[in-house]
PDB file of C-alpha atoms in Angstrom:
ATOM      1  CA  UNK A   1     125.951 -86.386 218.618  1.00  0.00           C
ATOM      2  CA  UNK A   2     128.424 -89.245 218.464  1.00  0.00           C
ATOM      3  CA  UNK A   3     128.680 -89.243 222.256  1.00  0.00           C
ATOM      4  CA  UNK A   4     124.882 -89.558 222.517  1.00  0.00           C
ATOM      5  CA  UNK A   5     125.099 -92.836 220.556  1.00  0.00           C
ATOM      6  CA  UNK A   6     128.299 -94.115 222.135  1.00  0.00           C
ATOM      7  CA  UNK A   7     127.524 -93.263 225.755  1.00  0.00           C
ATOM      8  CA  UNK A   8     124.157 -91.547 226.081  1.00  0.00           C
ATOM      9  CA  UNK A   9     120.441 -91.998 225.480  1.00  0.00           C
ATOM     10  CA  UNK A  10     120.963 -92.919 221.808  1.00  0.00           C
ATOM     11  CA  UNK A  11     122.824 -96.210 222.382  1.00  0.00           C
ATOM     12  CA  UNK A  12     120.281 -98.042 220.240  1.00  0.00           C
ATOM     13  CA  UNK A  13     121.454 -96.051 217.227  1.00  0.00           C
ATOM     14  CA  UNK A  14     124.844 -97.767 217.303  1.00  0.00           C
ATOM     15  CA  UNK A  15     125.901 -99.733 214.215  1.00  0.00           C
ATOM     16  CA  UNK A  16     129.082-101.806 214.420  1.00  0.00           C
ATOM     17  CA  UNK A  17     131.716-100.568 211.988  1.00  0.00           C
ATOM     18  CA  UNK A  18     130.097 -97.201 211.407  1.00  0.00           C
ATOM     19  CA  UNK A  19     130.294 -93.978 213.388  1.00  0.00           C
ATOM     20  CA  UNK A  20     126.715 -92.835 213.974  1.00  0.00           C
ATOM     21  CA  UNK A  21     125.780 -89.537 215.595  1.00  0.00           C
ATOM     22  CA  UNK A  22     122.337 -88.840 216.976  1.00  0.00           C
ATOM     23  CA  UNK A  23     120.054 -86.915 219.298  1.00  0.00           C
ATOM     24  CA  UNK A  24     116.985 -88.197 221.086  1.00  0.00           C
ATOM     25  CA  UNK A  25     114.009 -85.946 221.629  1.00  0.00           C
ATOM     26  CA  UNK A  26     110.638 -85.654 223.336  1.00  0.00           C
ATOM     27  CA  UNK A  27     108.027 -82.999 222.514  1.00  0.00           C
ATOM     28  CA  UNK A  28     104.809 -82.467 224.478  1.00  0.00           C
ATOM     29  CA  UNK A  29     101.712 -81.822 222.348  1.00  0.00           C
ATOM     30  CA  UNK A  30     100.412 -78.784 224.213  1.00  0.00           C
ATOM     31  CA  UNK A  31      96.658 -78.383 224.447  1.00  0.00           C
ATOM     32  CA  UNK A  32      95.845 -81.802 222.992  1.00  0.00           C
ATOM     33  CA  UNK A  33      95.319 -83.747 226.198  1.00  0.00           C
ATOM     34  CA  UNK A  34      91.856 -84.045 227.696  1.00  0.00           C
ATOM     35  CA  UNK A  35      91.203 -83.271 231.340  1.00  0.00           C
ATOM     36  CA  UNK A  36      92.353 -86.126 233.538  1.00  0.00           C
ATOM     37  CA  UNK A  37      94.613 -87.582 230.850  1.00  0.00           C
ATOM     38  CA  UNK A  38      98.378 -87.533 230.803  1.00  0.00           C
ATOM     39  CA  UNK A  39     100.230 -85.347 228.342  1.00  0.00           C
ATOM     40  CA  UNK A  40     100.353 -86.478 224.747  1.00  0.00           C
ATOM     41  CA  UNK A  41     103.808 -86.361 223.227  1.00  0.00           C
ATOM     42  CA  UNK A  42     106.054 -87.171 220.290  1.00  0.00           C
ATOM     43  CA  UNK A  43     109.402 -88.955 220.637  1.00  0.00           C
ATOM     44  CA  UNK A  44     112.138 -88.832 218.027  1.00  0.00           C
ATOM     45  CA  UNK A  45     115.681 -89.650 217.076  1.00  0.00           C
ATOM     46  CA  UNK A  46     117.705 -87.585 214.612  1.00  0.00           C
ATOM     47  CA  UNK A  47     120.821 -89.244 213.200  1.00  0.00           C
ATOM     48  CA  UNK A  48     123.711 -88.810 210.787  1.00  0.00           C
ATOM     49  CA  UNK A  49     126.158 -91.391 209.459  1.00  0.00           C
ATOM     50  CA  UNK A  50     129.074 -91.690 209.243  1.00  0.00           C
ATOM     51  CA  UNK A  51     129.433 -88.971 211.854  1.00  0.00           C
ATOM     52  CA  UNK A  52     132.946 -87.956 210.751  1.00  0.00           C
ATOM     53  CA  UNK A  53     131.847 -87.455 207.114  1.00  0.00           C
ATOM     54  CA  UNK A  54     128.037 -87.670 206.921  1.00  0.00           C
ATOM     55  CA  UNK A  55     126.443 -89.200 203.852  1.00  0.00           C
ATOM     56  CA  UNK A  56     122.919 -89.587 205.239  1.00  0.00           C
ATOM     57  CA  UNK A  57     120.698 -87.774 207.717  1.00  0.00           C
ATOM     58  CA  UNK A  58     117.366 -88.917 209.064  1.00  0.00           C
ATOM     59  CA  UNK A  59     114.661 -88.140 211.586  1.00  0.00           C
ATOM     60  CA  UNK A  60     112.642 -91.031 213.024  1.00  0.00           C
ATOM     61  CA  UNK A  61     109.425 -89.992 214.808  1.00  0.00           C
ATOM     62  CA  UNK A  62     106.826 -91.871 216.857  1.00  0.00           C
ATOM     63  CA  UNK A  63     103.659 -89.848 217.405  1.00  0.00           C
ATOM     64  CA  UNK A  64     101.890 -90.600 220.699  1.00  0.00           C
ATOM     65  CA  UNK A  65     103.620 -93.839 221.701  1.00  0.00           C
ATOM     66  CA  UNK A  66     101.463 -96.077 223.859  1.00  0.00           C
ATOM     67  CA  UNK A  67     104.214 -96.609 226.417  1.00  0.00           C
ATOM     68  CA  UNK A  68     106.445 -94.352 228.497  1.00  0.00           C
ATOM     69  CA  UNK A  69     109.565 -94.883 226.407  1.00  0.00           C
ATOM     70  CA  UNK A  70     111.642 -92.235 224.699  1.00  0.00           C
ATOM     71  CA  UNK A  71     113.197 -91.823 221.295  1.00  0.00           C
ATOM     72  CA  UNK A  72     116.249 -93.785 222.393  1.00  0.00           C
ATOM     73  CA  UNK A  73     114.187 -96.919 222.959  1.00  0.00           C
ATOM     74  CA  UNK A  74     111.576 -96.552 220.216  1.00  0.00           C
ATOM     75  CA  UNK A  75     113.204 -94.609 217.364  1.00  0.00           C
ATOM     76  CA  UNK A  76     116.966 -95.236 217.613  1.00  0.00           C
ATOM     77  CA  UNK A  77     116.736 -98.986 216.757  1.00  0.00           C
ATOM     78  CA  UNK A  78     114.894 -98.063 213.542  1.00  0.00           C
ATOM     79  CA  UNK A  79     117.553 -95.458 212.735  1.00  0.00           C
ATOM     80  CA  UNK A  80     120.291 -98.046 213.253  1.00  0.00           C
ATOM     81  CA  UNK A  81     118.630-100.406 210.777  1.00  0.00           C
ATOM     82  CA  UNK A  82     118.207 -97.608 208.223  1.00  0.00           C
ATOM     83  CA  UNK A  83     121.840 -96.529 208.656  1.00  0.00           C
ATOM     84  CA  UNK A  84     123.180-100.060 208.264  1.00  0.00           C
ATOM     85  CA  UNK A  85     121.212-100.685 205.080  1.00  0.00           C
ATOM     86  CA  UNK A  86     122.061 -97.251 203.670  1.00  0.00           C
ATOM     87  CA  UNK A  87     125.782 -97.754 204.238  1.00  0.00           C
ATOM     88  CA  UNK A  88     125.577-101.013 202.301  1.00  0.00           C
ATOM     89  CA  UNK A  89     123.687 -99.407 199.403  1.00  0.00           C
ATOM     90  CA  UNK A  90     126.151 -96.501 199.281  1.00  0.00           C
ATOM     91  CA  UNK A  91     129.110 -98.904 199.275  1.00  0.00           C
ATOM     92  CA  UNK A  92     130.652 -97.430 202.444  1.00  0.00           C
ATOM     93  CA  UNK A  93     132.899-100.038 204.025  1.00  0.00           C
ATOM     94  CA  UNK A  94     132.711-100.550 207.809  1.00  0.00           C
ATOM     95  CA  UNK A  95     135.698 -99.683 209.986  1.00  0.00           C
ATOM     96  CA  UNK A  96     135.748-101.907 213.050  1.00  0.00           C
ATOM     97  CA  UNK A  97     137.606-101.088 216.250  1.00  0.00           C
ATOM     98  CA  UNK A  98     139.449-103.769 218.226  1.00  0.00           C
ATOM     99  CA  UNK A  99     136.470-104.550 220.461  1.00  0.00           C
ATOM    100  CA  UNK A 100     134.123-104.892 217.499  1.00  0.00           C
ATOM    101  CA  UNK A 101     136.569-107.152 215.679  1.00  0.00           C
ATOM    102  CA  UNK A 102     136.386-109.587 218.600  1.00  0.00           C
ATOM    103  CA  UNK A 103     132.727-110.252 217.789  1.00  0.00           C
ATOM    104  CA  UNK A 104     132.791-110.190 213.987  1.00  0.00           C
ATOM    105  CA  UNK A 105     131.618-113.350 212.273  1.00  0.00           C
ATOM    106  CA  UNK A 106     133.722-115.029 209.605  1.00  0.00           C
ATOM    107  CA  UNK A 107     133.089-117.465 206.796  1.00  0.00           C
ATOM    108  CA  UNK A 108     132.861-121.084 207.825  1.00  0.00           C
ATOM    109  CA  UNK A 109     135.798-123.215 206.630  1.00  0.00           C
ATOM    110  CA  UNK A 110     135.056-125.657 203.815  1.00  0.00           C
ATOM    111  CA  UNK A 111     135.561-129.138 205.260  1.00  0.00           C
ATOM    112  CA  UNK A 112     133.128-131.162 203.140  1.00  0.00           C
ATOM    113  CA  UNK A 113     135.014-133.977 201.414  1.00  0.00           C
ATOM    114  CA  UNK A 114     137.881-133.957 203.891  1.00  0.00           C
ATOM    115  CA  UNK A 115     138.692-136.655 206.388  1.00  0.00           C
ATOM    116  CA  UNK A 116     137.121-136.185 209.787  1.00  0.00           C
ATOM    117  CA  UNK A 117     140.515-135.655 211.412  1.00  0.00           C
ATOM    118  CA  UNK A 118     141.467-132.981 208.847  1.00  0.00           C
ATOM    119  CA  UNK A 119     138.096-131.302 209.302  1.00  0.00           C
ATOM    120  CA  UNK A 120     138.450-131.178 213.079  1.00  0.00           C
ATOM    121  CA  UNK A 121     141.913-129.631 212.831  1.00  0.00           C
ATOM    122  CA  UNK A 122     140.790-126.992 210.331  1.00  0.00           C
ATOM    123  CA  UNK A 123     137.701-126.052 212.314  1.00  0.00           C
ATOM    124  CA  UNK A 124     139.809-125.639 215.449  1.00  0.00           C
ATOM    125  CA  UNK A 125     142.279-123.452 213.523  1.00  0.00           C
ATOM    126  CA  UNK A 126     139.379-121.103 212.819  1.00  0.00           C
ATOM    127  CA  UNK A 127     138.667-120.905 216.557  1.00  0.00           C
ATOM    128  CA  UNK A 128     135.404-122.781 216.129  1.00  0.00           C
ATOM    129  CA  UNK A 129     133.857-125.882 217.695  1.00  0.00           C
ATOM    130  CA  UNK A 130     132.390-128.912 215.943  1.00  0.00           C
ATOM    131  CA  UNK A 131     129.660-131.485 216.440  1.00  0.00           C
ATOM    132  CA  UNK A 132     129.983-134.772 214.545  1.00  0.00           C
ATOM    133  CA  UNK A 133     126.886-136.525 213.222  1.00  0.00           C
ATOM    134  CA  UNK A 134     127.357-140.064 211.897  1.00  0.00           C
ATOM    135  CA  UNK A 135     129.933-142.826 212.220  1.00  0.00           C
ATOM    136  CA  UNK A 136     132.013-142.321 209.066  1.00  0.00           C
ATOM    137  CA  UNK A 137     135.549-141.013 208.746  1.00  0.00           C
ATOM    138  CA  UNK A 138     134.917-138.470 205.967  1.00  0.00           C
ATOM    139  CA  UNK A 139     132.798-135.313 205.994  1.00  0.00           C
ATOM    140  CA  UNK A 140     129.856-135.579 203.593  1.00  0.00           C
ATOM    141  CA  UNK A 141     128.217-132.225 204.396  1.00  0.00           C
ATOM    142  CA  UNK A 142     128.319-129.395 206.921  1.00  0.00           C
ATOM    143  CA  UNK A 143     126.168-126.689 208.482  1.00  0.00           C
ATOM    144  CA  UNK A 144     126.822-123.798 208.199  1.00  0.00           C
ATOM    145  CA  UNK A 145     128.270-124.286 204.711  1.00  0.00           C
ATOM    146  CA  UNK A 146     131.442-122.568 203.571  1.00  0.00           C
ATOM    147  CA  UNK A 147     129.238-120.051 201.737  1.00  0.00           C
ATOM    148  CA  UNK A 148     127.786-118.847 205.030  1.00  0.00           C
ATOM    149  CA  UNK A 149     129.167-117.050 208.042  1.00  0.00           C
ATOM    150  CA  UNK A 150     129.478-118.374 211.558  1.00  0.00           C
ATOM    151  CA  UNK A 151     129.813-116.349 214.779  1.00  0.00           C
ATOM    152  CA  UNK A 152     133.174-116.274 216.488  1.00  0.00           C
ATOM    153  CA  UNK A 153     133.420-119.329 218.722  1.00  0.00           C
ATOM    154  CA  UNK A 154     130.451-120.931 216.976  1.00  0.00           C
ATOM    155  CA  UNK A 155     129.895-124.576 216.105  1.00  0.00           C
ATOM    156  CA  UNK A 156     130.116-126.354 212.757  1.00  0.00           C
ATOM    157  CA  UNK A 157     127.884-129.433 212.458  1.00  0.00           C
ATOM    158  CA  UNK A 158     129.606-132.038 210.281  1.00  0.00           C
ATOM    159  CA  UNK A 159     127.987-135.165 208.845  1.00  0.00           C
ATOM    160  CA  UNK A 160     130.096-138.241 208.135  1.00  0.00           C
ATOM    161  CA  UNK A 161     127.480-140.424 206.480  1.00  0.00           C
ATOM    162  CA  UNK A 162     124.104-140.179 204.725  1.00  0.00           C
ATOM    163  CA  UNK A 163     122.180-139.371 207.888  1.00  0.00           C
ATOM    164  CA  UNK A 164     119.127-137.170 207.418  1.00  0.00           C
ATOM    165  CA  UNK A 165     119.496-133.521 208.307  1.00  0.00           C
ATOM    166  CA  UNK A 166     119.054-132.898 212.026  1.00  0.00           C
ATOM    167  CA  UNK A 167     116.367-130.258 212.442  1.00  0.00           C
ATOM    168  CA  UNK A 168     115.404-128.041 215.367  1.00  0.00           C
ATOM    169  CA  UNK A 169     112.807-125.368 216.072  1.00  0.00           C
ATOM    170  CA  UNK A 170     113.785-121.716 216.504  1.00  0.00           C
ATOM    171  CA  UNK A 171     112.983-120.575 220.058  1.00  0.00           C
ATOM    172  CA  UNK A 172     111.668-117.180 221.109  1.00  0.00           C
ATOM    173  CA  UNK A 173     114.604-114.918 222.047  1.00  0.00           C
ATOM    174  CA  UNK A 174     112.489-111.806 222.691  1.00  0.00           C
ATOM    175  CA  UNK A 175     113.260-110.116 225.998  1.00  0.00           C
ATOM    176  CA  UNK A 176     116.335-112.220 226.761  1.00  0.00           C
ATOM    177  CA  UNK A 177     119.749-110.836 227.639  1.00  0.00           C
ATOM    178  CA  UNK A 178     122.710-111.686 225.418  1.00  0.00           C
ATOM    179  CA  UNK A 179     123.922-114.432 227.743  1.00  0.00           C
ATOM    180  CA  UNK A 180     120.432-115.882 228.088  1.00  0.00           C
ATOM    181  CA  UNK A 181     119.978-115.890 224.318  1.00  0.00           C
ATOM    182  CA  UNK A 182     123.339-117.576 223.764  1.00  0.00           C
ATOM    183  CA  UNK A 183     122.438-120.268 226.274  1.00  0.00           C
ATOM    184  CA  UNK A 184     119.038-120.854 224.663  1.00  0.00           C
ATOM    185  CA  UNK A 185     120.599-121.040 221.192  1.00  0.00           C
ATOM    186  CA  UNK A 186     123.137-123.600 222.401  1.00  0.00           C
ATOM    187  CA  UNK A 187     120.398-125.681 224.025  1.00  0.00           C
ATOM    188  CA  UNK A 188     118.594-125.778 220.682  1.00  0.00           C
ATOM    189  CA  UNK A 189     121.778-126.594 218.698  1.00  0.00           C
ATOM    190  CA  UNK A 190     121.884-123.228 216.958  1.00  0.00           C
ATOM    191  CA  UNK A 191     124.550-120.581 216.391  1.00  0.00           C
ATOM    192  CA  UNK A 192     123.643-117.105 217.641  1.00  0.00           C
ATOM    193  CA  UNK A 193     124.704-114.004 215.722  1.00  0.00           C
ATOM    194  CA  UNK A 194     124.487-110.994 218.052  1.00  0.00           C
ATOM    195  CA  UNK A 195     123.444-107.802 216.308  1.00  0.00           C
ATOM    196  CA  UNK A 196     122.295-104.390 217.403  1.00  0.00           C
ATOM    197  CA  UNK A 197     123.487-101.528 219.473  1.00  0.00           C
ATOM    198  CA  UNK A 198     126.119-100.549 221.967  1.00  0.00           C
ATOM    199  CA  UNK A 199     125.968-103.115 224.764  1.00  0.00           C
ATOM    200  CA  UNK A 200     128.610-101.708 227.083  1.00  0.00           C
ATOM    201  CA  UNK A 201     126.127-100.375 229.603  1.00  0.00           C
ATOM    202  CA  UNK A 202     122.520-100.552 230.690  1.00  0.00           C
ATOM    203  CA  UNK A 203     120.095-103.430 230.344  1.00  0.00           C
ATOM    204  CA  UNK A 204     120.227-105.015 226.895  1.00  0.00           C
ATOM    205  CA  UNK A 205     117.512-107.377 225.653  1.00  0.00           C
ATOM    206  CA  UNK A 206     116.568-109.049 222.384  1.00  0.00           C
ATOM    207  CA  UNK A 207     113.734-107.514 220.390  1.00  0.00           C
ATOM    208  CA  UNK A 208     114.066-108.978 216.887  1.00  0.00           C
ATOM    209  CA  UNK A 209     115.275-112.258 215.364  1.00  0.00           C
ATOM    210  CA  UNK A 210     115.992-113.365 211.799  1.00  0.00           C
ATOM    211  CA  UNK A 211     113.770-116.460 211.899  1.00  0.00           C
ATOM    212  CA  UNK A 212     110.230-116.712 213.232  1.00  0.00           C
ATOM    213  CA  UNK A 213     109.578-118.622 216.435  1.00  0.00           C
ATOM    214  CA  UNK A 214     108.980-122.363 215.858  1.00  0.00           C
ATOM    215  CA  UNK A 215     110.419-122.277 212.337  1.00  0.00           C
ATOM    216  CA  UNK A 216     112.203-125.569 211.624  1.00  0.00           C
ATOM    217  CA  UNK A 217     115.849-125.090 210.638  1.00  0.00           C
ATOM    218  CA  UNK A 218     118.863-127.350 210.423  1.00  0.00           C
ATOM    219  CA  UNK A 219     120.969-127.771 213.530  1.00  0.00           C
ATOM    220  CA  UNK A 220     123.963-125.457 213.301  1.00  0.00           C
ATOM    221  CA  UNK A 221     122.029-122.746 211.476  1.00  0.00           C
ATOM    222  CA  UNK A 222     122.908-119.153 212.348  1.00  0.00           C
ATOM    223  CA  UNK A 223     120.098-117.100 213.880  1.00  0.00           C
ATOM    224  CA  UNK A 224     120.676-113.349 214.003  1.00  0.00           C
ATOM    225  CA  UNK A 225     119.193-111.732 217.092  1.00  0.00           C
ATOM    226  CA  UNK A 226     119.092-107.955 217.419  1.00  0.00           C
ATOM    227  CA  UNK A 227     119.415-106.417 220.876  1.00  0.00           C
ATOM    228  CA  UNK A 228     118.642-102.986 222.244  1.00  0.00           C
ATOM    229  CA  UNK A 229     119.182-101.022 225.432  1.00  0.00           C
ATOM    230  CA  UNK A 230     115.955-100.653 227.375  1.00  0.00           C
ATOM    231  CA  UNK A 231     114.795 -97.373 228.833  1.00  0.00           C
ATOM    232  CA  UNK A 232     111.982 -97.017 231.353  1.00  0.00           C
ATOM    233  CA  UNK A 233     111.375 -93.281 231.075  1.00  0.00           C
ATOM    234  CA  UNK A 234     111.154 -90.550 228.464  1.00  0.00           C
ATOM    235  CA  UNK A 235     114.382 -88.917 227.280  1.00  0.00           C
TER     236      UNK A 235
END
């Protein structure tokens, strides 16, 4: 079951930091189709987590989907969201592998009140970039704040005077690849938090984002975009 999520049709059930096992399924509803119609069917995804010592089990079902997609495309992303939230409620700490650690976000450094030179040095020490707004020599505010997280390699927007907040509209990331979404986020002065499933193979596109399209947010805000592996046929 773990292999199905890691390398098979259940890639969309992957949750970073947790070992999820699953099995996709398709069942034809015999005798329910009318003459001249295609078969009616049910698609599903059964999952356990963590797979090495299961605490939860679930079965996600879609009855008669209106598109030729299997449980891996339709049900596994829902299972991943359920698993992630359940692990948090149960207090089960994630265990990240080396590859996952490369993409884990961290808290933004607190540079408000520091000189601009000190702020630049500290931001760079965190492996982050910066954009300076204003002509002062001391940081008056920042986005994201030190209370929030910022993606690895992200950008901190620092203000050095009483300039008004720079705002931007959230674009539509739906259907974009990871690289396309990152480029669009950068163009709109936003930080992109990549979430979702195993992206080591197949075609991966965005299907959900944390802020609605055209919502006005401050430049430097972190937008979480969830990606999934697409499948064109039934499992």
